[in-house]
Structure formats: structure tokens, C-alpha cells
PDB file of C-alpha atoms and ligand atoms in Angstrom:
ATOM      1  CA  MET A   1     -28.140 -39.372  32.538  1.00 76.00           C
ATOM      2  CA  MET A   2     -25.967 -38.270  28.874  1.00 86.00           C
ATOM      3  CA  LYS A   3     -24.371 -41.009  27.521  1.00 96.00           C
ATOM      4  CA  LYS A   4     -20.719 -40.798  26.998  1.00 97.00           C
ATOM      5  CA  LEU A   5     -20.783 -40.141  23.522  1.00 98.00           C
ATOM      6  CA  SER A   6     -23.372 -38.288  23.188  1.00 98.00           C
ATOM      7  CA  GLY A   7     -23.485 -36.026  19.976  1.00 97.00           C
ATOM      8  CA  LYS A   8     -20.769 -37.196  18.678  1.00 98.00           C
ATOM      9  CA  THR A   9     -19.760 -39.276  15.193  1.00 98.00           C
ATOM     10  CA  ALA A  10     -17.974 -42.234  14.170  1.00 99.00           C
ATOM     11  CA  LEU A  11     -16.939 -44.358  11.192  1.00 99.00           C
ATOM     12  CA  VAL A  12     -16.115 -47.605  12.343  1.00 99.00           C
ATOM     13  CA  THR A  13     -14.697 -48.960   8.874  1.00 99.00           C
ATOM     14  CA  GLY A  14     -15.215 -53.410   8.918  1.00 98.00           C
ATOM     15  CA  GLY A  15     -17.726 -52.385  11.568  1.00 98.00           C
ATOM     16  CA  SER A  16     -19.757 -55.421   9.337  1.00 98.00           C
ATOM     17  CA  ARG A  17     -18.043 -58.653  11.002  1.00 98.00           C
ATOM     18  CA  GLY A  18     -16.380 -59.460  13.808  1.00 98.00           C
ATOM     19  CA  ILE A  19     -14.791 -56.990  16.398  1.00 98.00           C
ATOM     20  CA  GLY A  20     -16.164 -54.024  13.888  1.00 98.00           C
ATOM     21  CA  ARG A  21     -19.455 -55.011  14.682  1.00 98.00           C
ATOM     22  CA  GLY A  22     -18.078 -55.432  18.654  1.00 98.00           C
ATOM     23  CA  ILE A  23     -17.047 -51.482  18.539  1.00 99.00           C
ATOM     24  CA  ALA A  24     -19.738 -50.153  16.618  1.00 99.00           C
ATOM     25  CA  LEU A  25     -22.182 -51.696  18.609  1.00 98.00           C
ATOM     26  CA  ARG A  26     -20.601 -50.462  21.740  1.00 98.00           C
ATOM     27  CA  LEU A  27     -20.009 -46.920  20.355  1.00 98.00           C
ATOM     28  CA  ALA A  28     -23.905 -47.351  19.768  1.00 98.00           C
ATOM     29  CA  GLU A  29     -25.074 -48.223  22.442  1.00 98.00           C
ATOM     30  CA  GLU A  30     -22.829 -44.764  24.524  1.00 98.00           C
ATOM     31  CA  GLY A  31     -24.793 -42.369  22.392  1.00 98.00           C
ATOM     32  CA  ALA A  32     -22.377 -42.052  19.002  1.00 98.00           C
ATOM     33  CA  LEU A  33     -24.296 -41.938  15.382  1.00 98.00           C
ATOM     34  CA  VAL A  34     -22.668 -45.231  13.688  1.00 98.00           C
ATOM     35  CA  ALA A  35     -20.889 -45.158  10.366  1.00 98.00           C
ATOM     36  CA  VAL A  36     -20.698 -49.115   9.701  1.00 98.00           C
ATOM     37  CA  HIS A  37     -18.501 -49.608   6.987  1.00 98.00           C
ATOM     38  CA  TYR A  38     -18.212 -52.674   4.792  1.00 98.00           C
ATOM     39  CA  GLY A  39     -16.005 -54.015   2.168  1.00 98.00           C
ATOM     40  CA  THR A  40     -18.640 -56.610   0.322  1.00 97.00           C
ATOM     41  CA  ASN A  41     -21.322 -58.298   2.767  1.00 97.00           C
ATOM     42  CA  ARG A  42     -23.795 -55.092   2.885  1.00 98.00           C
ATOM     43  CA  PRO A  43     -26.439 -57.636   4.410  1.00 98.00           C
ATOM     44  CA  ALA A  44     -24.223 -58.299   7.777  1.00 98.00           C
ATOM     45  CA  ALA A  45     -23.557 -54.286   8.061  1.00 98.00           C
ATOM     46  CA  GLU A  46     -27.098 -54.035   7.590  1.00 98.00           C
ATOM     47  CA  HIS A  47     -27.931 -56.219  10.054  1.00 98.00           C
ATOM     48  CA  VAL A  48     -25.425 -53.820  12.862  1.00 98.00           C
ATOM     49  CA  VAL A  49     -27.668 -50.915  11.773  1.00 98.00           C
ATOM     50  CA  GLN A  50     -30.531 -53.325  12.668  1.00 98.00           C
ATOM     51  CA  THR A  51     -29.510 -54.266  16.028  1.00 98.00           C
ATOM     52  CA  ILE A  52     -27.920 -50.393  16.422  1.00 98.00           C
ATOM     53  CA  GLU A  53     -31.699 -49.005  15.910  1.00 98.00           C
ATOM     54  CA  GLU A  54     -33.112 -51.693  17.882  1.00 98.00           C
ATOM     55  CA  ARG A  55     -30.940 -51.152  21.325  1.00 98.00           C
ATOM     56  CA  GLY A  56     -31.985 -46.906  20.421  1.00 98.00           C
ATOM     57  CA  GLY A  57     -29.176 -46.189  18.373  1.00 98.00           C
ATOM     58  CA  ARG A  58     -28.362 -44.344  15.296  1.00 98.00           C
ATOM     59  CA  SER A  59     -26.451 -45.712  12.896  1.00 98.00           C
ATOM     60  CA  PHE A  60     -26.090 -45.888   8.463  1.00 98.00           C
ATOM     61  CA  ALA A  61     -24.289 -48.473   6.840  1.00 98.00           C
ATOM     62  CA  ILE A  62     -21.555 -47.291   3.791  1.00 98.00           C
ATOM     63  CA  GLY A  63     -20.091 -49.357   1.344  1.00 98.00           C
ATOM     64  CA  ALA A  64     -16.278 -49.180  -0.026  1.00 98.00           C
ATOM     65  CA  ASP A  65     -13.555 -51.663  -0.992  1.00 98.00           C
ATOM     66  CA  LEU A  66      -9.788 -50.640   0.509  1.00 98.00           C
ATOM     67  CA  ASP A  67      -8.416 -52.747  -1.929  1.00 97.00           C
ATOM     68  CA  THR A  68      -7.320 -48.469  -3.316  1.00 98.00           C
ATOM     69  CA  VAL A  69      -7.393 -45.167  -2.482  1.00 98.00           C
ATOM     70  CA  ALA A  70     -10.176 -44.991  -4.915  1.00 98.00           C
ATOM     71  CA  GLY A  71     -11.914 -46.977  -2.502  1.00 98.00           C
ATOM     72  CA  VAL A  72     -10.752 -44.629   0.392  1.00 98.00           C
ATOM     73  CA  THR A  73     -11.977 -41.691  -1.927  1.00 98.00           C
ATOM     74  CA  LYS A  74     -15.821 -42.814  -2.414  1.00 98.00           C
ATOM     75  CA  LEU A  75     -15.901 -44.145   1.843  1.00 98.00           C
ATOM     76  CA  VAL A  76     -15.217 -40.706   2.499  1.00 98.00           C
ATOM     77  CA  GLN A  77     -17.285 -39.080  -0.158  1.00 98.00           C
ATOM     78  CA  SER A  78     -20.731 -41.515   0.958  1.00 98.00           C
ATOM     79  CA  LEU A  79     -19.426 -40.845   4.711  1.00 98.00           C
ATOM     80  CA  LYS A  80     -19.600 -36.903   3.872  1.00 98.00           C
ATOM     81  CA  THR A  81     -23.116 -37.541   2.283  1.00 98.00           C
ATOM     82  CA  GLU A  82     -24.612 -39.812   5.150  1.00 98.00           C
ATOM     83  CA  LEU A  83     -23.212 -37.187   7.917  1.00 98.00           C
ATOM     84  CA  ALA A  84     -24.685 -33.980   6.652  1.00 98.00           C
ATOM     85  CA  LEU A  85     -28.046 -36.029   5.993  1.00 98.00           C
ATOM     86  CA  HIS A  86     -27.990 -37.794   9.587  1.00 97.00           C
ATOM     87  CA  ALA A  87     -25.934 -35.544  12.294  1.00 97.00           C
ATOM     88  CA  GLY A  88     -26.862 -31.710  10.582  1.00 96.00           C
ATOM     89  CA  ASP A  89     -23.241 -31.438   9.676  1.00 95.00           C
ATOM     90  CA  SER A  90     -20.357 -33.696   7.921  1.00 96.00           C
ATOM     91  CA  LYS A  91     -18.145 -33.076  10.656  1.00 98.00           C
ATOM     92  CA  LEU A  92     -16.769 -36.466  12.244  1.00 98.00           C
ATOM     93  CA  ASP A  93     -15.490 -37.514  16.235  1.00 98.00           C
ATOM     94  CA  ILE A  94     -14.660 -41.060  16.084  1.00 99.00           C
ATOM     95  CA  LEU A  95     -12.424 -43.034  13.671  1.00 99.00           C
ATOM     96  CA  VAL A  96     -11.723 -46.537  15.039  1.00 99.00           C
ATOM     97  CA  ASN A  97      -9.313 -47.866  11.476  1.00 99.00           C
ATOM     98  CA  ASN A  98     -10.520 -52.176  11.881  1.00 98.00           C
ATOM     99  CA  ALA A  99     -11.435 -53.151   8.918  1.00 98.00           C
ATOM    100  CA  GLY A 100      -8.265 -55.333   7.584  1.00 98.00           C
ATOM    101  CA  ILE A 101      -7.428 -58.451   6.133  1.00 97.00           C
ATOM    102  CA  GLY A 102      -6.770 -60.662   9.253  1.00 95.00           C
ATOM    103  CA  THR A 103      -4.027 -63.141   8.624  1.00 93.00           C
ATOM    104  CA  SER A 104      -1.021 -64.450   5.485  1.00 93.00           C
ATOM    105  CA  PRO A 105       0.432 -66.930   4.090  1.00 95.00           C
ATOM    106  CA  THR A 106       3.897 -68.205   4.991  1.00 96.00           C
ATOM    107  CA  LEU A 107       6.889 -66.377   4.307  1.00 97.00           C
ATOM    108  CA  GLU A 108       7.431 -68.725   2.069  1.00 97.00           C
ATOM    109  CA  GLU A 109       4.085 -68.547   0.391  1.00 97.00           C
ATOM    110  CA  THR A 110       3.385 -65.027  -0.022  1.00 97.00           C
ATOM    111  CA  THR A 111       3.405 -63.721  -3.498  1.00 98.00           C
ATOM    112  CA  GLU A 112       3.984 -60.360  -4.460  1.00 98.00           C
ATOM    113  CA  GLU A 113      -0.113 -60.040  -4.997  1.00 98.00           C
ATOM    114  CA  THR A 114      -0.580 -61.277  -1.567  1.00 97.00           C
ATOM    115  CA  PHE A 115       1.925 -59.097   0.311  1.00 98.00           C
ATOM    116  CA  ASP A 116       0.571 -55.856  -1.731  1.00 98.00           C
ATOM    117  CA  LYS A 117      -3.181 -56.683  -1.325  1.00 98.00           C
ATOM    118  CA  VAL A 118      -2.730 -57.025   3.129  1.00 98.00           C
ATOM    119  CA  PHE A 119      -0.306 -54.022   2.801  1.00 98.00           C
ATOM    120  CA  ALA A 120      -2.961 -51.924   1.175  1.00 98.00           C
ATOM    121  CA  VAL A 121      -5.896 -53.099   2.680  1.00 98.00           C
ATOM    122  CA  ASN A 122      -3.904 -53.332   6.838  1.00 98.00           C
ATOM    123  CA  VAL A 123      -1.747 -49.974   5.788  1.00 98.00           C
ATOM    124  CA  LYS A 124      -2.540 -47.627   2.504  1.00 98.00           C
ATOM    125  CA  ALA A 125      -6.203 -47.384   3.823  1.00 98.00           C
ATOM    126  CA  PRO A 126      -5.964 -46.211   6.496  1.00 98.00           C
ATOM    127  CA  PHE A 127      -2.814 -44.057   5.853  1.00 99.00           C
ATOM    128  CA  PHE A 128      -5.230 -42.583   3.106  1.00 98.00           C
ATOM    129  CA  LEU A 129      -8.753 -42.373   5.045  1.00 99.00           C
ATOM    130  CA  VAL A 130      -6.708 -40.405   7.724  1.00 98.00           C
ATOM    131  CA  LYS A 131      -5.310 -38.102   5.069  1.00 98.00           C
ATOM    132  CA  GLN A 132      -8.213 -37.326   3.704  1.00 98.00           C
ATOM    133  CA  LEU A 133     -10.681 -36.964   7.004  1.00 98.00           C
ATOM    134  CA  LEU A 134      -8.480 -34.331   8.538  1.00 98.00           C
ATOM    135  CA  PRO A 135     -10.331 -32.055   7.418  1.00 98.00           C
ATOM    136  CA  ILE A 136     -13.926 -33.107   8.557  1.00 98.00           C
ATOM    137  CA  LEU A 137     -12.151 -34.636  11.480  1.00 98.00           C
ATOM    138  CA  ARG A 138     -13.211 -32.334  14.592  1.00 98.00           C
ATOM    139  CA  ASP A 139     -10.836 -31.138  17.012  1.00 98.00           C
ATOM    140  CA  GLU A 140     -10.627 -33.168  19.745  1.00 98.00           C
ATOM    141  CA  GLY A 141     -11.651 -36.086  18.298  1.00 98.00           C
ATOM    142  CA  ARG A 142      -9.888 -39.858  18.370  1.00 98.00           C
ATOM    143  CA  ILE A 143      -8.569 -41.318  16.527  1.00 99.00           C
ATOM    144  CA  VAL A 144      -8.207 -45.663  17.267  1.00 99.00           C
ATOM    145  CA  ASN A 145      -6.217 -47.972  15.192  1.00 99.00           C
ATOM    146  CA  ILE A 146      -6.905 -51.344  15.585  1.00 98.00           C
ATOM    147  CA  SER A 147      -3.137 -53.332  15.274  1.00 98.00           C
ATOM    148  CA  SER A 148      -2.261 -57.006  16.713  1.00 98.00           C
ATOM    149  CA  GLY A 149      -0.480 -58.687  19.966  1.00 98.00           C
ATOM    150  CA  VAL A 150       1.370 -60.069  17.137  1.00 98.00           C
ATOM    151  CA  THR A 151       3.853 -56.853  17.164  1.00 98.00           C
ATOM    152  CA  ARG A 152       4.768 -57.673  20.845  1.00 97.00           C
ATOM    153  CA  ILE A 153       4.494 -62.178  20.626  1.00 97.00           C
ATOM    154  CA  ALA A 154       6.605 -63.833  17.656  1.00 97.00           C
ATOM    155  CA  TYR A 155       4.138 -65.411  14.884  1.00 94.00           C
ATOM    156  CA  PRO A 156       6.127 -65.840  12.053  1.00 96.00           C
ATOM    157  CA  HIS A 157       3.889 -68.228  10.200  1.00 95.00           C
ATOM    158  CA  ILE A 158       2.192 -64.861   9.282  1.00 97.00           C
ATOM    159  CA  MET A 159       4.608 -62.912   8.519  1.00 97.00           C
ATOM    160  CA  ALA A 160       3.450 -59.963   5.801  1.00 98.00           C
ATOM    161  CA  TYR A 161       0.636 -59.571   7.829  1.00 98.00           C
ATOM    162  CA  ASN A 162       2.583 -59.277  10.957  1.00 98.00           C
ATOM    163  CA  LEU A 163       4.486 -56.639   9.266  1.00 98.00           C
ATOM    164  CA  THR A 164       1.253 -54.174   8.469  1.00 98.00           C
ATOM    165  CA  LYS A 165       0.643 -54.035  12.125  1.00 98.00           C
ATOM    166  CA  GLY A 166       4.212 -53.073  13.092  1.00 98.00           C
ATOM    167  CA  ALA A 167       3.644 -49.930  10.622  1.00 98.00           C
ATOM    168  CA  ILE A 168      -0.043 -49.521  12.020  1.00 99.00           C
ATOM    169  CA  ASN A 169       1.567 -49.137  15.266  1.00 98.00           C
ATOM    170  CA  THR A 170       4.287 -46.613  13.779  1.00 98.00           C
ATOM    171  CA  PHE A 171       1.844 -44.590  12.281  1.00 99.00           C
ATOM    172  CA  THR A 172      -0.043 -44.654  15.746  1.00 99.00           C
ATOM    173  CA  LEU A 173       2.557 -42.589  17.501  1.00 98.00           C
ATOM    174  CA  HIS A 174       3.957 -40.156  14.557  1.00 98.00           C
ATOM    175  CA  LEU A 175      -0.134 -39.456  14.461  1.00 98.00           C
ATOM    176  CA  ALA A 176       0.059 -38.833  17.484  1.00 98.00           C
ATOM    177  CA  GLN A 177       2.083 -36.025  17.768  1.00 98.00           C
ATOM    178  CA  LEU A 178       0.832 -34.689  14.626  1.00 98.00           C
ATOM    179  CA  LEU A 179      -2.489 -34.347  15.829  1.00 98.00           C
ATOM    180  CA  GLY A 180      -2.113 -33.362  19.278  1.00 98.00           C
ATOM    181  CA  PRO A 181      -2.184 -29.708  18.906  1.00 98.00           C
ATOM    182  CA  ARG A 182      -5.730 -30.061  17.939  1.00 98.00           C
ATOM    183  CA  GLY A 183      -6.345 -31.951  20.685  1.00 98.00           C
ATOM    184  CA  ILE A 184      -7.082 -35.273  18.719  1.00 98.00           C
ATOM    185  CA  THR A 185      -5.831 -38.205  20.774  1.00 98.00           C
ATOM    186  CA  VAL A 186      -4.630 -41.767  18.658  1.00 99.00           C
ATOM    187  CA  ASN A 187      -4.065 -44.715  19.805  1.00 99.00           C
ATOM    188  CA  ALA A 188      -3.796 -48.456  19.167  1.00 99.00           C
ATOM    189  CA  VAL A 189      -5.420 -51.047  19.976  1.00 99.00           C
ATOM    190  CA  LEU A 190      -3.900 -54.594  19.699  1.00 98.00           C
ATOM    191  CA  PRO A 191      -6.131 -57.828  20.081  1.00 98.00           C
ATOM    192  CA  GLY A 192      -4.403 -61.099  20.971  1.00 97.00           C
ATOM    193  CA  ILE A 193      -7.298 -63.965  19.295  1.00 96.00           C
ATOM    194  CA  VAL A 194     -10.334 -63.163  18.789  1.00 97.00           C
ATOM    195  CA  ASP A 195     -13.333 -65.328  18.075  1.00 95.00           C
ATOM    196  CA  THR A 196     -14.240 -64.136  14.997  1.00 96.00           C
ATOM    197  CA  ASP A 197     -14.445 -65.251  11.555  1.00 92.00           C
ATOM    198  CA  VAL A 198     -10.423 -64.951  10.580  1.00 92.00           C
ATOM    199  CA  ASN A 199     -10.390 -68.102  13.269  1.00 92.00           C
ATOM    200  CA  SER A 200     -13.075 -69.929  12.724  1.00 90.00           C
ATOM    201  CA  SER A 201     -11.733 -72.585  10.592  1.00 89.00           C
ATOM    202  CA  TRP A 202      -9.024 -73.765  13.538  1.00 91.00           C
ATOM    203  CA  LEU A 203     -10.267 -72.231  16.941  1.00 92.00           C
ATOM    204  CA  HIS A 204     -13.605 -74.337  17.356  1.00 91.00           C
ATOM    205  CA  THR A 205     -11.699 -77.209  17.630  1.00 92.00           C
ATOM    206  CA  PRO A 206     -10.412 -78.540  20.784  1.00 91.00           C
ATOM    207  CA  ASP A 207      -7.289 -77.905  19.802  1.00 93.00           C
ATOM    208  CA  GLY A 208      -7.921 -74.259  19.494  1.00 92.00           C
ATOM    209  CA  GLN A 209      -9.261 -73.485  21.838  1.00 93.00           C
ATOM    210  CA  LYS A 210      -6.729 -75.246  24.017  1.00 94.00           C
ATOM    211  CA  HIS A 211      -4.481 -73.121  22.740  1.00 92.00           C
ATOM    212  CA  ALA A 212      -5.818 -70.304  22.715  1.00 93.00           C
ATOM    213  CA  ARG A 213      -6.911 -70.242  25.837  1.00 95.00           C
ATOM    214  CA  ASP A 214      -3.291 -71.634  27.490  1.00 95.00           C
ATOM    215  CA  MET A 215      -2.043 -68.489  25.805  1.00 95.00           C
ATOM    216  CA  SER A 216      -3.980 -65.771  27.724  1.00 97.00           C
ATOM    217  CA  ALA A 217      -3.323 -65.711  31.704  1.00 98.00           C
ATOM    218  CA  LEU A 218      -6.677 -65.082  31.800  1.00 98.00           C
ATOM    219  CA  GLY A 219      -7.378 -68.461  30.334  1.00 96.00           C
ATOM    220  CA  ARG A 220     -10.238 -67.834  27.891  1.00 96.00           C
ATOM    221  CA  ILE A 221     -10.944 -67.056  24.211  1.00 96.00           C
ATOM    222  CA  GLY A 222     -11.038 -62.772  22.856  1.00 97.00           C
ATOM    223  CA  GLN A 223     -14.286 -62.208  22.786  1.00 98.00           C
ATOM    224  CA  PRO A 224     -15.319 -58.832  19.929  1.00 98.00           C
ATOM    225  CA  SER A 225     -16.463 -56.974  23.328  1.00 98.00           C
ATOM    226  CA  ASP A 226     -13.335 -57.576  24.851  1.00 98.00           C
ATOM    227  CA  ILE A 227     -11.688 -55.051  22.429  1.00 98.00           C
ATOM    228  CA  ALA A 228     -14.619 -53.075  22.140  1.00 98.00           C
ATOM    229  CA  ASP A 229     -14.658 -51.798  25.596  1.00 98.00           C
ATOM    230  CA  VAL A 230     -11.328 -50.943  25.422  1.00 98.00           C
ATOM    231  CA  VAL A 231     -11.984 -48.979  21.893  1.00 99.00           C
ATOM    232  CA  ALA A 232     -15.012 -47.269  24.079  1.00 98.00           C
ATOM    233  CA  PHE A 233     -12.617 -46.126  27.011  1.00 98.00           C
ATOM    234  CA  LEU A 234     -10.779 -44.613  24.323  1.00 98.00           C
ATOM    235  CA  ALA A 235     -13.177 -42.982  22.074  1.00 98.00           C
ATOM    236  CA  ALA A 236     -14.556 -41.106  25.085  1.00 98.00           C
ATOM    237  CA  SER A 237     -12.762 -37.655  27.040  1.00 97.00           C
ATOM    238  CA  ASP A 238     -12.257 -39.962  29.627  1.00 96.00           C
ATOM    239  CA  SER A 239      -9.286 -40.979  28.002  1.00 98.00           C
ATOM    240  CA  ARG A 240      -7.737 -37.743  27.526  1.00 97.00           C
ATOM    241  CA  TRP A 241      -4.564 -37.625  28.505  1.00 98.00           C
ATOM    242  CA  VAL A 242      -3.908 -40.582  26.523  1.00 98.00           C
ATOM    243  CA  THR A 243      -2.465 -40.736  22.748  1.00 99.00           C
ATOM    244  CA  GLY A 244       0.314 -42.333  21.092  1.00 98.00           C
ATOM    245  CA  GLN A 245      -0.329 -45.337  23.283  1.00 98.00           C
ATOM    246  CA  LEU A 246      -0.470 -48.485  22.143  1.00 98.00           C
ATOM    247  CA  ILE A 247      -2.802 -50.337  24.821  1.00 98.00           C
ATOM    248  CA  ASP A 248      -2.040 -54.789  24.807  1.00 98.00           C
ATOM    249  CA  ALA A 249      -5.463 -56.454  24.787  1.00 98.00           C
ATOM    250  CA  THR A 250      -4.630 -59.619  24.399  1.00 98.00           C
ATOM    251  CA  GLY A 251      -5.456 -61.222  27.642  1.00 98.00           C
ATOM    252  CA  GLY A 252      -2.736 -61.112  28.662  1.00 98.00           C
ATOM    253  CA  SER A 253      -1.504 -63.795  26.152  1.00 97.00           C
ATOM    254  CA  HIS A 254       2.737 -64.183  26.516  1.00 96.00           C
ATOM    255  CA  LEU A 255       3.187 -62.657  29.746  1.00 95.00           C
TER     256      LEU A 255
HETATM  257  N1  NAP B 301      -9.665 -61.500  15.449  1.00 82.77           N
HETATM  258  C1  NAP B 301      -8.312 -61.769  15.972  1.00 82.77           C
HETATM  259  O1  NAP B 301      -7.660 -62.825  16.272  1.00 82.77           O
HETATM  260  C2  NAP B 301      -7.560 -60.639  16.009  1.00 82.77           C
HETATM  261  C3  NAP B 301      -6.942 -60.426  16.726  1.00 82.77           C
HETATM  262  C4  NAP B 301      -6.155 -58.813  16.269  1.00 82.77           C
HETATM  263  C5  NAP B 301      -5.652 -58.329  15.535  1.00 82.77           C
HETATM  264  N2  NAP B 301      -7.068 -58.699  14.552  1.00 82.77           N
HETATM  265  C6  NAP B 301      -7.370 -57.774  14.223  1.00 82.77           C
HETATM  266  O2  NAP B 301      -8.531 -56.501  14.047  1.00 82.77           O
HETATM  267  C7  NAP B 301      -9.221 -56.151  13.100  1.00 82.77           C
HETATM  268  C8  NAP B 301     -10.579 -56.839  13.181  1.00 82.77           C
HETATM  269  O3  NAP B 301     -10.319 -58.654  12.848  1.00 82.77           O
HETATM  270  P1  NAP B 301     -11.658 -59.263  12.948  1.00 82.77           P
HETATM  271  O4  NAP B 301     -10.885 -60.978  12.902  1.00 82.77           O
HETATM  272  O5  NAP B 301     -12.730 -58.834  13.565  1.00 82.77           O
HETATM  273  O6  NAP B 301     -11.722 -59.357  11.410  1.00 82.77           O
HETATM  274  P2  NAP B 301     -13.138 -60.059  10.641  1.00 82.77           P
HETATM  275  O7  NAP B 301     -14.621 -60.963  11.062  1.00 82.77           O
HETATM  276  O8  NAP B 301     -12.320 -61.043   9.176  1.00 82.77           O
HETATM  277  O9  NAP B 301     -13.975 -58.670   9.495  1.00 82.77           O
HETATM  278  C9  NAP B 301     -13.039 -58.198   8.634  1.00 82.77           C
HETATM  279  C10 NAP B 301     -13.873 -56.681   8.854  1.00 82.77           C
HETATM  280  O10 NAP B 301     -13.045 -55.761   7.421  1.00 82.77           O
HETATM  281  C11 NAP B 301     -13.542 -55.923   6.282  1.00 82.77           C
HETATM  282  N3  NAP B 301     -12.776 -55.855   5.343  1.00 82.77           N
HETATM  283  C12 NAP B 301     -11.493 -56.406   5.138  1.00 82.77           C
HETATM  284  N4  NAP B 301     -11.308 -56.771   3.847  1.00 82.77           N
HETATM  285  C13 NAP B 301     -11.254 -55.674   3.142  1.00 82.77           C
HETATM  286  C14 NAP B 301     -11.827 -54.648   2.420  1.00 82.77           C
HETATM  287  N5  NAP B 301     -10.586 -55.255   1.530  1.00 82.77           N
HETATM  288  N6  NAP B 301     -12.557 -53.444   1.740  1.00 82.77           N
HETATM  289  C15 NAP B 301     -13.319 -53.010   2.804  1.00 82.77           C
HETATM  290  N7  NAP B 301     -13.622 -53.508   3.913  1.00 82.77           N
HETATM  291  C16 NAP B 301     -12.416 -54.888   4.316  1.00 82.77           C
HETATM  292  C17 NAP B 301     -14.828 -56.864   6.443  1.00 82.77           C
HETATM  293  O11 NAP B 301     -15.940 -55.857   5.681  1.00 82.77           O
HETATM  294  P3  NAP B 301     -16.591 -57.627   4.718  1.00 82.77           P
HETATM  295  O12 NAP B 301     -17.117 -58.515   5.269  1.00 82.77           O
HETATM  296  O13 NAP B 301     -18.008 -56.577   5.029  1.00 82.77           O
HETATM  297  O14 NAP B 301     -16.112 -57.399   3.292  1.00 82.77           O
HETATM  298  C18 NAP B 301     -14.997 -56.828   7.841  1.00 82.77           C
HETATM  299  O15 NAP B 301     -16.163 -56.017   8.176  1.00 82.77           O
HETATM  300  C19 NAP B 301      -8.800 -55.833  12.183  1.00 82.77           C
HETATM  301  O16 NAP B 301      -7.837 -55.072  11.371  1.00 82.77           O
HETATM  302  C20 NAP B 301      -7.641 -57.741  12.384  1.00 82.77           C
HETATM  303  O17 NAP B 301      -6.082 -57.628  12.027  1.00 82.77           O
HETATM  304  C21 NAP B 301      -7.911 -59.389  14.780  1.00 82.77           C
END
């Protein structure tokens, strides 16, 4: 049977670890050729590529620091070169804006530098990445932005981070309208607490486990695959009539 994403190409930013890793594995399982982007952790990205290949999929890794627009430009250049090599042309079908700094200090402790950095990686980079990818993004393509449940659920101790995800939700709405005439859908997925490195310091304690489980109506902690499955739906043709939407994937947290 033909896989849902056979013949498609995908870029997953921050595909080296956590939720991005889960998304990269899932899209490859559906048949996409997946570009696994990493910031600093090249071995982790190469391990994802190796896992995909061992499972019969196709993938390659590309590194770029997303703190600056120059880093975004480097990512786009590498992507074009690698796509031409692996797919025969430089066209992209699916962009998943996942890379992000997953936390920030309290309002009182936030400096201009930490504020600017979280906005640079979480907002400025996806903005300029989309801008630079528009010429190679295929009509009927897909953009999936990884936002957060903190845009619905108050979590004031990571204020600057929360604002970045509010910006991503707004970006999703307006981009969907802008790209609709090309048949490109743009949606955001809003995870709750997911078991990744960013939460490991507190989540793997008895209190942390209880806190995270109690938040969800489903009574368990989110895993990267819970988010990846939603992204896979949004990346495939089944979701063609869904655009500009914020998909809550918090396991029913704080309903
Ligand atoms: N985990 C959660 O509970 C949760 C909840 C809601 C939303 N989210 C969102 O989901 C996304 C992924 O979160 P996660 O928990 O999976 O994160 P993670 O495990 O900390 O991984 C972050 C990923 O982003 C990349 N990255 C970070 N800073 C970068 C930079 N300056 N330049 C380039 N790449 C950079 C990392 O690359 P390297 O490691 O290679 O440097 C890594 O691949 C984020 O947008 C986050 O805000 C997470």
C-alpha cells in the first residue's frame, strides 16, 4: 500500500531531540524524505537519521544555529543542496517549525538578552525561515508550527516564552490566509507537558510525575509520539480542509 507521504519532502527544525525527533521519525515512517535539522547536537541528529534508515526510510541531517537570520539562510542553502542531491530537485512539501527554546526565566529575572534570544529562536527564525522557503515550498504544501498549551493555560513563571508562542499562533492565522490561494495549509499544534529534555529536571521526580499527570484529563504524561501523530495528520492530504487552526494536543490539560 502507498504510504501517505510517499514522494514528499519534509524539513523538521529541531529534529534532533524531543518532540522534533518524534515528528521526524513519524513523517519518515509515512514515506517522506526528512531533513533533520539540529542546532548544536549533530550526533543526536545523525542518530535520528540512522534510526530512520534502519526502519527503511530516507533522511539526512543539516545543522544551523537559529539564533540569527544568517543561521536561517545557512539552513535554507544546505536544505536546497541536500534536497537536490536526495530528491532530484530542491522542492519542499512539508515544513515543521519545531525548534525552540522551551523555557524562559520569570518576569522578574528576564533580561533584555534572554528576552531577545527566546524571541530570536522561537519567533524570528520561523518567520524568516518561511520567508526564505516560500520560493521552494510546493503548492498544496504544509506548514505546521509547534506552539504550546501555554497560549490557553496560564503559566506566568515563563512569561517571555509564553509570548513567543502567542506570536506563533498569530503567525499561523495570517500565514494560512496568505498561502491559502496556493493550497498550502498552515496549522499550529499546541502540546502540553511532554517528556523531553527541557522538562527532565523536574518531571522525573514523584511530585513532578503527579503534577503532570493530574493536569491531563487522560491522566498521563505526553510523549513525543502523541504530538508527532497529530503533526502527521496535518502533514498529509487527510487534513486538506483544515487551515489556520490551533490544535490543542495537551491531553486535555486544564479542561
Ligand atoms: N516539551 C514540552 O513540554 C513542550 C510543550 C509545549 C511546546 N513545546 C515546544 O515543542 C518544541 C520542541 O520542544 P522539545 O521539548 O522537544 O525541545 P528540546 O528537547 O529542548 O529540543 C529542542 C530542539 O530545538 C533545537 N534548538 C534549540 N535551540 C536552537 C537554536 N538556537 N538553534 C537551532 N536549533 C535549536 C535543538 O537542537 P540541538 O539540540 O541540536 O541544539 C533541539 O533539536 C519547542 O518549540 C517547544 O517550545 C514543548
